[in-house]
Short mmCIF file of C-alpha atoms in Angstrom, two decimals:
data_model
loop_
_atom_site.label_atom_id
_atom_site.label_comp_id
_atom_site.label_asym_id
_atom_site.label_seq_id
_atom_site.Cartn_x
_atom_site.Cartn_y
_atom_site.Cartn_z
CA UNK A 96 -45.54 -0.85 1.67
CA UNK A 97 -42.25 -2.77 -0.28
CA UNK A 98 -40.09 -1.27 -3.03
CA UNK A 99 -38.93 -3.33 -6.09
CA UNK A 100 -35.56 -2.78 -7.36
CA UNK A 101 -34.07 -4.58 -9.94
CA UNK A 102 -30.78 -4.96 -10.53
CA UNK A 103 -29.28 -6.01 -13.72
CA UNK A 104 -26.26 -8.20 -13.50
CA UNK A 105 -26.70 -8.36 -9.93
CA UNK A 106 -25.05 -11.49 -8.51
CA UNK A 107 -24.43 -13.05 -5.33
CA UNK A 108 -21.14 -10.66 -4.05
CA UNK A 109 -23.51 -7.80 -4.97
CA UNK A 110 -27.11 -9.00 -3.78
CA UNK A 111 -25.08 -9.38 0.64
CA UNK A 112 -23.92 -5.52 -0.27
CA UNK A 113 -27.17 -4.42 -1.35
CA UNK A 114 -29.02 -6.03 2.15
CA UNK A 115 -26.29 -4.16 3.95
CA UNK A 116 -27.19 -0.37 2.36
CA UNK A 117 -29.07 1.87 4.61
CA UNK A 118 -32.48 2.57 4.57
CA UNK A 119 -33.48 -0.45 2.56
CA UNK A 120 -35.42 -2.12 4.77
CA UNK A 121 -38.60 -1.97 2.78
CA UNK A 122 -36.96 -2.93 -0.48
CA UNK A 123 -36.99 -5.88 -2.38
CA UNK A 124 -33.76 -6.20 -4.69
CA UNK A 125 -34.58 -8.42 -8.21
CA UNK A 126 -31.93 -9.98 -10.29
CA UNK A 127 -32.75 -8.36 -13.88
CA UNK A 128 -30.41 -10.98 -16.52
CA UNK A 129 -27.10 -12.52 -14.78
CA UNK A 130 -24.05 -11.37 -14.58
CA UNK A 131 -23.36 -14.27 -16.98
CA UNK A 132 -25.84 -12.85 -19.55
CA UNK A 133 -24.22 -9.24 -19.52
CA UNK A 134 -21.49 -9.22 -17.74
CA UNK A 135 -18.91 -12.17 -18.06
CA UNK A 136 -19.16 -12.31 -21.87
CA UNK A 137 -18.14 -10.86 -24.94
CA UNK A 138 -21.54 -11.29 -26.78
CA UNK A 139 -23.34 -8.06 -26.47
CA UNK A 140 -26.88 -8.74 -28.32
CA UNK A 141 -28.83 -5.46 -26.58
CA UNK A 142 -31.67 -6.17 -28.59
CA UNK A 143 -32.12 -9.47 -27.16
CA UNK A 144 -30.48 -8.67 -23.87
CA UNK A 145 -33.72 -5.81 -23.38
CA UNK A 146 -35.87 -7.99 -24.70
CA UNK A 147 -35.88 -10.29 -21.80
CA UNK A 148 -35.18 -8.17 -19.86
CA UNK A 149 -39.05 -6.27 -20.16
CA UNK A 150 -40.30 -10.16 -20.63
CA UNK A 151 -39.79 -10.31 -16.91
CA UNK A 152 -40.50 -6.69 -15.55
CA UNK A 153 -43.58 -7.27 -17.42
CA UNK A 154 -44.11 -10.59 -16.47
CA UNK A 155 -43.71 -8.42 -12.42
CA UNK A 156 -46.80 -8.44 -10.38
CA UNK A 157 -46.01 -5.42 -8.25
CA UNK A 158 -44.75 -2.41 -8.04
CA UNK A 159 -41.46 -1.58 -10.80
CA UNK A 160 -39.78 1.61 -8.75
CA UNK A 161 -36.32 1.52 -9.95
CA UNK A 162 -34.38 -0.13 -12.36
CA UNK A 163 -30.48 0.11 -11.70
CA UNK A 164 -27.17 -1.12 -12.28
CA UNK A 165 -23.50 -0.59 -11.43
CA UNK A 166 -22.12 -2.58 -14.28
CA UNK A 167 -20.10 -0.64 -17.52
CA UNK A 168 -21.35 -1.00 -21.02
CA UNK A 169 -23.19 -2.74 -21.98
CA UNK A 170 -25.82 -1.96 -18.86
CA UNK A 171 -24.81 1.75 -17.97
CA UNK A 172 -26.28 2.34 -22.22
CA UNK A 173 -29.39 -0.01 -21.35
CA UNK A 174 -30.53 1.52 -18.09
CA UNK A 175 -31.85 4.93 -19.59
CA UNK A 176 -33.93 2.88 -22.24
CA UNK A 177 -35.59 0.66 -19.44
CA UNK A 178 -36.17 3.64 -17.12
CA UNK A 179 -37.43 5.81 -19.64
CA UNK A 180 -39.56 2.46 -20.75
CA UNK A 181 -40.48 1.95 -17.52
CA UNK A 182 -41.51 5.37 -15.87
CA UNK A 183 -38.29 5.34 -12.78
CA UNK A 184 -35.48 7.98 -12.67
CA UNK A 185 -32.40 7.45 -14.72
CA UNK A 186 -30.68 10.30 -16.24
CA UNK A 187 -32.03 10.76 -20.31
CA UNK A 188 -29.71 8.66 -23.24
CA UNK A 189 -28.56 11.57 -24.47
CA UNK A 190 -26.99 13.10 -21.52
CA UNK A 191 -25.33 9.62 -20.46
CA UNK A 192 -23.73 9.93 -24.39
CA UNK A 193 -22.46 12.74 -23.89
CA UNK A 194 -20.47 10.72 -21.39
CA UNK A 195 -19.45 7.75 -23.05
CA UNK A 196 -19.59 7.76 -26.42
CA UNK A 197 -15.72 9.47 -26.25
CA UNK A 198 -16.07 12.35 -28.89
CA UNK A 199 -18.58 13.61 -28.48
CA UNK A 200 -18.00 13.59 -24.68
CA UNK A 201 -14.51 15.58 -24.91
CA UNK A 202 -16.15 18.21 -27.11
CA UNK A 203 -18.53 18.53 -24.68
CA UNK A 204 -15.69 19.38 -21.97
CA UNK A 205 -14.23 21.24 -24.63
CA UNK A 206 -17.03 23.43 -24.54
CA UNK A 207 -16.70 24.32 -20.46
CA UNK A 208 -13.30 22.68 -19.59
CA UNK A 209 -11.05 23.79 -22.82
CA UNK A 210 -7.33 24.00 -20.38
CA UNK A 211 -8.31 20.53 -18.67
CA UNK A 212 -8.78 18.48 -22.14
CA UNK A 213 -6.54 17.38 -23.77
CA UNK A 214 -5.65 17.95 -28.59
CA UNK A 215 -8.04 15.02 -29.67
CA UNK A 216 -9.59 13.93 -32.77
CA UNK A 217 -11.53 11.13 -33.84
CA UNK A 218 -10.26 8.59 -37.11
CA UNK A 219 -11.56 5.61 -38.71
CA UNK A 220 -9.37 2.67 -37.96
CA UNK A 221 -10.21 0.77 -41.26
CA UNK A 222 -9.08 3.77 -42.98
CA UNK A 223 -5.49 3.28 -44.12
CA UNK A 224 -4.96 7.31 -44.11
CA UNK A 225 -6.16 7.30 -40.93
CA UNK A 226 -2.38 7.82 -39.10
CA UNK A 227 -1.55 10.70 -41.79
CA UNK A 228 -5.01 12.13 -40.51
CA UNK A 229 -4.50 12.84 -37.15
CA UNK A 230 -1.19 13.74 -37.85
CA UNK A 231 -3.25 16.93 -40.01
CA UNK A 232 -5.24 17.20 -36.46
CA UNK A 233 -2.28 18.24 -34.79
CA UNK A 234 -1.44 15.29 -32.93
CA UNK A 235 2.30 13.99 -32.71
CA UNK A 236 3.70 11.00 -31.65
CA UNK A 237 3.09 10.59 -28.88
CA UNK A 238 -0.28 9.98 -28.47
CA UNK A 239 -3.14 7.72 -27.02
CA UNK A 240 -5.37 6.12 -28.83
CA UNK A 241 -8.77 4.17 -27.79
CA UNK A 242 -12.62 2.98 -29.16
CA UNK A 243 -14.99 5.53 -28.67
CA UNK A 244 -16.91 3.23 -27.27
CA UNK A 245 -14.77 0.56 -24.98
CA UNK A 246 -15.15 -0.93 -21.25
CA UNK A 247 -12.40 -0.80 -18.88
CA UNK A 248 -8.88 -0.58 -19.77
CA UNK A 249 -9.68 -2.81 -23.31
CA UNK A 250 -8.24 -1.03 -26.60
CA UNK A 251 -6.32 1.28 -25.42
CA UNK A 252 -3.10 1.87 -26.83
CA UNK A 253 -0.10 4.30 -26.24
CA UNK A 254 0.92 5.30 -29.90
CA UNK A 255 5.09 5.96 -29.96
CA UNK A 256 5.74 5.24 -33.42
CA UNK A 257 4.54 4.08 -37.24
CA UNK A 258 4.84 0.27 -35.82
CA UNK A 259 2.94 1.20 -32.54
CA UNK A 260 0.03 2.39 -34.37
CA UNK A 261 0.15 -0.65 -36.79
CA UNK A 262 0.24 -3.20 -34.15
CA UNK A 263 -3.03 -0.88 -32.45
CA UNK A 264 -4.73 -0.46 -35.89
CA UNK A 265 -4.35 -4.84 -36.62
CA UNK A 266 -6.24 -5.12 -32.74
CA UNK A 267 -8.95 -2.23 -33.27
CA UNK A 268 -10.04 -4.00 -36.81
CA UNK A 269 -9.79 -7.55 -35.29
CA UNK A 270 -12.08 -6.89 -32.17
CA UNK A 271 -13.99 -3.25 -32.32
CA UNK A 272 -16.89 -5.28 -33.93
CA UNK A 273 -17.55 -6.52 -30.63
CA UNK A 274 -18.24 -3.24 -28.72
CA UNK A 275 -19.42 -0.91 -31.99
CA UNK A 276 -22.37 -2.79 -33.65
CA UNK A 277 -23.49 -3.22 -29.94
CA UNK A 278 -23.35 0.38 -29.55
CA UNK A 279 -24.43 1.69 -32.40
CA UNK A 280 -27.72 0.03 -31.54
CA UNK A 281 -27.83 2.57 -28.68
CA UNK A 282 -26.70 5.58 -30.78
CA UNK A 283 -29.47 4.67 -33.21
CA UNK A 284 -31.78 5.60 -30.27
CA UNK A 285 -31.00 8.62 -29.35
CA UNK A 286 -31.15 11.95 -30.64
CA UNK A 287 -27.68 12.80 -31.99
CA UNK A 288 -25.78 15.54 -33.45
CA UNK A 289 -25.00 15.42 -37.02
CA UNK A 290 -20.77 15.31 -36.70
CA UNK A 291 -21.54 13.11 -33.68
CA UNK A 292 -24.27 10.72 -35.70
CA UNK A 293 -20.90 10.76 -38.44
CA UNK A 294 -18.18 9.44 -36.14
CA UNK A 295 -19.77 6.01 -35.41
CA UNK A 296 -19.48 3.21 -32.84
CA UNK A 297 -16.75 1.91 -34.52
CA UNK A 298 -14.36 5.06 -34.96
CA UNK A 299 -11.49 5.17 -32.35
CA UNK A 300 -10.50 8.26 -30.45
CA UNK A 301 -6.44 9.80 -30.65
CA UNK A 302 -5.23 12.08 -27.79
CA UNK A 303 -2.02 13.71 -26.67
CA UNK A 304 -0.63 11.49 -24.02
CA UNK A 305 -1.40 13.41 -20.70
CA UNK A 306 -0.72 11.68 -17.28
CA UNK A 307 0.69 12.75 -13.57
CA UNK A 308 -1.11 11.00 -10.28
CA UNK A 309 -3.93 9.32 -11.74
CA UNK A 310 -7.90 8.89 -9.41
CA UNK A 311 -11.32 8.69 -9.54
CA UNK A 312 -14.14 11.65 -8.17
CA UNK A 313 -16.92 9.43 -7.53
CA UNK A 314 -20.11 11.65 -7.52
CA UNK A 315 -23.68 11.90 -8.09
CA UNK A 316 -26.30 14.11 -9.68
CA UNK A 317 -29.54 14.47 -7.87
CA UNK A 318 -31.82 16.80 -8.94
CA UNK A 319 -29.84 18.86 -10.69
CA UNK A 320 -27.28 19.09 -7.89
CA UNK A 321 -24.09 17.82 -8.49
CA UNK A 322 -22.34 16.01 -5.40
CA UNK A 323 -18.38 14.43 -5.61
CA UNK A 324 -18.33 12.56 -2.73
CA UNK A 325 -15.24 10.11 -2.72
CA UNK A 326 -11.57 10.36 -4.38
CA UNK A 327 -9.73 7.31 -4.86
CA UNK A 328 -6.37 6.79 -6.51
CA UNK A 329 -5.59 4.95 -9.19
CA UNK A 330 -2.03 3.00 -8.31
CA UNK A 331 0.12 1.66 -11.49
CA UNK A 332 2.58 -0.62 -11.69
CA UNK A 333 5.63 1.05 -11.95
CA UNK A 334 6.94 1.83 -15.99
CA UNK A 335 3.60 -0.11 -16.99
CA UNK A 336 0.39 1.49 -17.48
CA UNK A 337 -1.46 -1.00 -15.65
CA UNK A 338 -3.41 -0.92 -12.39
CA UNK A 339 -1.41 -2.22 -9.63
CA UNK A 340 -4.15 -0.65 -6.63
CA UNK A 341 -7.19 1.52 -5.80
CA UNK A 342 -6.66 3.52 -2.85
CA UNK A 343 -9.04 4.95 -0.48
CA UNK A 344 -8.77 7.75 0.57
CA UNK A 345 -6.66 9.56 -1.75
CA UNK A 346 -3.32 11.19 -1.22
CA UNK A 347 -3.78 14.13 -3.26
CA UNK A 348 -3.17 17.12 -1.89
CA UNK A 349 -6.55 18.68 -0.52
CA UNK A 350 -6.46 21.97 -2.63
CA UNK A 351 -6.43 19.36 -5.56
CA UNK A 352 -9.11 17.59 -4.89
CA UNK A 353 -10.99 20.62 -4.66
CA UNK A 354 -10.53 21.74 -7.86
CA UNK A 355 -10.93 18.58 -9.38
CA UNK A 356 -14.87 18.81 -7.58
CA UNK A 357 -14.72 22.52 -9.24
CA UNK A 358 -14.26 20.82 -12.58
CA UNK A 359 -16.69 17.95 -11.83
CA UNK A 360 -19.27 20.36 -11.07
CA UNK A 361 -18.48 22.96 -13.70
CA UNK A 362 -18.42 19.94 -16.48
CA UNK A 363 -21.50 17.23 -15.51
CA UNK A 364 -23.89 20.43 -14.96
CA UNK A 365 -23.20 21.46 -18.36
CA UNK A 366 -23.58 17.95 -20.16
CA UNK A 367 -27.31 17.96 -18.44
CA UNK A 368 -26.62 14.39 -16.57
CA UNK A 369 -28.77 13.92 -13.55
CA UNK A 370 -30.67 11.95 -11.05
CA UNK A 371 -27.62 9.43 -11.64
CA UNK A 372 -24.37 7.71 -10.14
CA UNK A 373 -21.10 8.80 -12.03
CA UNK A 374 -17.28 8.85 -11.77
CA UNK A 375 -14.67 10.69 -13.33
CA UNK A 376 -11.34 9.82 -13.92
CA UNK A 377 -8.70 12.13 -13.63
CA UNK A 378 -4.81 13.09 -13.68
CA UNK A 379 -2.78 15.52 -11.82
CA UNK A 380 0.47 16.48 -13.25
CA UNK A 381 2.89 17.86 -10.58
CA UNK A 382 5.86 19.36 -12.21
CA UNK A 383 3.47 21.90 -14.90
CA UNK A 384 0.63 21.68 -11.12
CA UNK A 385 -2.32 20.45 -14.38
CA UNK A 386 -4.84 18.69 -13.32
CA UNK A 387 -6.36 16.35 -16.97
CA UNK A 388 -9.82 14.77 -17.12
CA UNK A 389 -9.56 11.55 -18.40
CA UNK A 390 -12.94 9.93 -19.02
CA UNK A 391 -16.07 9.97 -17.56
CA UNK A 392 -17.71 7.44 -16.34
CA UNK A 393 -22.00 6.71 -15.87
CA UNK A 394 -22.17 4.48 -13.04
CA UNK A 395 -20.57 3.59 -10.01
CA UNK A 396 -17.13 2.09 -9.71
CA UNK A 397 -17.72 -1.38 -8.62
CA UNK A 398 -14.62 -1.87 -7.81
CA UNK A 399 -14.41 0.97 -5.31
CA UNK A 400 -17.70 -0.21 -3.01
CA UNK A 401 -16.23 -2.64 -0.70
CA UNK A 402 -13.39 0.48 -0.43
CA UNK A 403 -16.16 2.44 0.51
CA UNK A 404 -17.73 0.07 3.07
CA UNK A 405 -14.80 -0.33 4.77
CA UNK A 406 -13.80 3.13 5.70
CA UNK A 407 -16.94 5.08 5.01
CA UNK A 408 -19.42 2.36 6.58
CA UNK A 409 -21.87 1.59 3.34
CA UNK A 410 -21.15 0.45 -0.21
CA UNK A 411 -21.43 3.46 -2.45
CA UNK A 412 -24.28 1.45 -4.12
CA UNK A 413 -26.08 3.20 -1.66
CA UNK A 414 -26.16 6.05 -4.31
CA UNK A 415 -26.88 4.02 -6.64
CA UNK A 416 -30.39 2.49 -5.11
CA UNK A 417 -30.88 6.44 -3.30
CA UNK A 418 -31.02 7.63 -6.88
CA UNK A 419 -33.03 4.98 -7.72
CA UNK A 420 -35.65 5.40 -5.78
CA UNK A 421 -35.67 9.03 -6.01
CA UNK A 422 -34.32 9.56 -2.56
CA UNK A 423 -31.03 11.91 -1.82
CA UNK A 424 -27.87 9.72 -1.68
CA UNK A 425 -27.51 8.56 3.13
CA UNK A 426 -23.74 8.60 1.97
CA UNK A 427 -21.41 8.65 5.72
CA UNK A 428 -18.48 9.32 5.35
CA UNK A 429 -15.80 8.25 7.90
CA UNK A 430 -17.89 5.64 9.41
CA UNK A 431 -16.22 2.07 8.85
CA UNK A 432 -13.80 0.12 10.83
CA UNK A 433 -10.83 1.44 8.36
CA UNK A 434 -8.78 4.50 7.61
CA UNK A 435 -7.90 3.20 4.35
CA UNK A 436 -8.49 0.48 1.68
CA UNK A 437 -7.34 -0.79 -1.05
CA UNK A 438 -8.05 -3.22 -4.07
CA UNK A 439 -4.98 -4.94 -5.27
CA UNK A 440 -4.85 -6.23 -9.01
CA UNK A 441 -2.88 -9.11 -8.87
CA UNK A 442 -1.49 -9.71 -12.75
CA UNK A 443 0.89 -11.16 -15.04
CA UNK A 444 2.19 -9.43 -18.11
CA UNK A 445 2.31 -11.94 -20.99
CA UNK A 446 0.82 -11.77 -24.33
CA UNK A 447 -0.65 -15.41 -23.45
CA UNK A 448 -0.26 -17.93 -21.51
CA UNK A 449 -2.21 -21.79 -19.57
CA UNK A 450 -2.73 -21.82 -16.27
CA UNK A 451 -0.95 -24.69 -14.89
CA UNK A 452 -1.88 -23.88 -11.33
CA UNK A 453 -4.58 -21.89 -10.01
CA UNK A 454 -5.01 -21.88 -5.89
CA UNK A 455 -8.56 -23.76 -4.83
CA UNK A 456 -10.98 -21.91 -2.71
CA UNK A 457 -9.96 -23.10 0.11
CA UNK A 458 -6.12 -21.64 -0.17
CA UNK A 459 -8.26 -18.54 -1.08
CA UNK A 460 -10.18 -18.42 1.65
CA UNK A 461 -6.21 -19.20 3.71
CA UNK A 462 -5.30 -16.44 2.16
CA UNK A 463 -8.02 -13.98 3.30
CA UNK A 464 -7.69 -15.30 6.89
CA UNK A 465 -3.93 -13.55 7.06
CA UNK A 466 -5.83 -10.17 7.13
CA UNK A 467 -9.10 -10.05 8.92
CA UNK A 468 -12.09 -8.13 6.93
CA UNK A 469 -10.16 -9.22 3.33
CA UNK A 470 -11.66 -10.48 0.31
CA UNK A 471 -9.93 -11.98 -2.82
CA UNK A 472 -11.67 -12.79 -6.27
CA UNK A 473 -9.59 -15.13 -8.37
CA UNK A 474 -10.65 -15.32 -11.81
CA UNK A 475 -8.60 -17.89 -13.80
CA UNK A 476 -8.60 -21.42 -13.37
CA UNK A 477 -6.25 -24.19 -14.13
CA UNK A 478 -6.38 -24.79 -18.07
CA UNK A 479 -7.60 -21.20 -18.74
CA UNK A 480 -6.19 -19.05 -21.74
CA UNK A 481 -5.47 -15.51 -20.35
CA UNK A 482 -6.44 -14.40 -23.72
CA UNK A 483 -9.56 -15.36 -22.72
CA UNK A 484 -10.13 -13.09 -19.89
CA UNK A 485 -13.11 -10.44 -20.15
CA UNK A 486 -12.23 -6.45 -19.90
CA UNK A 487 -8.51 -7.34 -19.59
CA UNK A 488 -5.98 -3.70 -20.15
CA UNK A 489 -3.35 -4.23 -23.74
CA UNK A 490 -0.47 -4.98 -21.60
CA UNK A 491 -0.95 -7.60 -18.25
CA UNK A 492 -4.02 -10.06 -17.56
CA UNK A 493 -5.05 -9.70 -14.48
CA UNK A 494 -5.70 -13.34 -12.17
CA UNK A 495 -6.84 -12.40 -9.23
CA UNK A 496 -8.21 -9.06 -7.26
CA UNK A 497 -7.38 -8.30 -3.58
CA UNK A 498 -10.04 -6.69 -1.15
CA UNK A 499 -8.63 -4.68 2.28
CA UNK A 500 -8.38 -2.55 4.80
CA UNK A 501 -5.90 -1.06 6.95
CA UNK A 502 -5.16 2.31 9.57
CA UNK A 503 -2.82 3.21 7.62
CA UNK A 504 -0.89 3.17 4.18
CA UNK A 505 2.33 0.88 4.70
CA UNK A 506 0.02 -2.09 6.78
CA UNK A 507 -2.40 -2.17 3.48
CA UNK A 508 0.55 -2.92 1.52
CA UNK A 509 2.36 -4.81 3.89
CA UNK A 510 -0.77 -6.97 4.30
CA UNK A 511 -0.83 -7.34 0.34
CA UNK A 512 2.12 -9.40 0.57
CA UNK A 513 1.24 -11.69 3.10
CA UNK A 514 -2.09 -12.38 1.75
CA UNK A 515 -0.39 -13.16 -1.57
CA UNK A 516 1.82 -15.25 -0.34
CA UNK A 517 -0.47 -17.56 0.32
CA UNK A 518 -1.63 -17.60 -3.92
CA UNK A 519 0.81 -20.32 -5.58
CA UNK A 520 -0.03 -19.62 -9.55
CA UNK A 521 1.61 -21.32 -12.42
CA UNK A 522 1.10 -20.97 -15.72
CA UNK A 523 2.50 -22.76 -18.95
CA UNK A 524 2.74 -22.31 -23.04
CA UNK A 525 3.81 -18.70 -22.55
CA UNK A 526 3.61 -15.93 -24.72
CA UNK A 527 6.39 -13.18 -24.01
#
């Protein structure tokens, strides 16, 4: 019989990826809310999103066999609510929040892997005494601040001085309610410990600065078994916090990857997360030979889908769909056409600017044709303001992404340079 899988925020690109998965000959994928409604927006009215999703599901004349997604907030936090209501598999809301509520997550991590967790504290950005309270918690400059719930690298700042903290606080106060209010709605649906309940959605985290070589461990939990299946390196631009590219497979030493896998199994089992995919961001400080756990994300990384398909032969959305249907994921390794693959981010380092020129669709297609298998997504158009782009970090704007594979890393970097020579962006009204 045909299995019906509803995909929250499915777009054309991901619809095509899903059809290339293994074992989906008897699966029909249905969109549930549009990508524009849940991803390409800064307005997250979760009660209304849930209502509209439920109307679609209630009107469906057939079996509802799985409800899945691959997008961060708000989709990740909506899935447990929808899955529970319609009796399909997913992680519990409380186990998901133990990952996504950054304060609760750090507390849970510290219970089982204290040596891999930096000193941290929560603070209220609307409290004029917040900086002194952070100091009382034992944190000194430099430290890092971020919302207790965010998506991507949005509103994350390194703090080296009181002036930096004042700048970050101003940004928090101006923008944090866009996520804090809908996140509070989700928190109110969960059974929270009193100390976590007190740290509401508008709170932020301060943490000791950690660093080193950054990577992401992709994994899943199936019937209590934690399975890490791939490690992706996160390479930054020199001297800044913005990502330059994601590289798969990782170039970290095998022993370090094995240690990260063991840490991953320990923390995810302790959290009680089950029957869903996840990824965990880590740092390896080579000098101190220290592994730090940065954060846990309750979804596969959409940016890594093409990397796994190029190297392993199938997008790791395989994990999402198989788990949703109650299957142990059929995730291959090394069966793709390439040995290495990357997503490159073409960025500009302005505070703001207007796009005076962006490459046409035809120009993007010509650029992609320079290297077989390359895919390019341009995020801007002529006349658009960079500050209007969603999901950007605090230091730059990603105006395009380039996915490509090769037989070795050096060739990958050379190929990227050839492709980018064909893409011409121009900007006016630049705010340095």
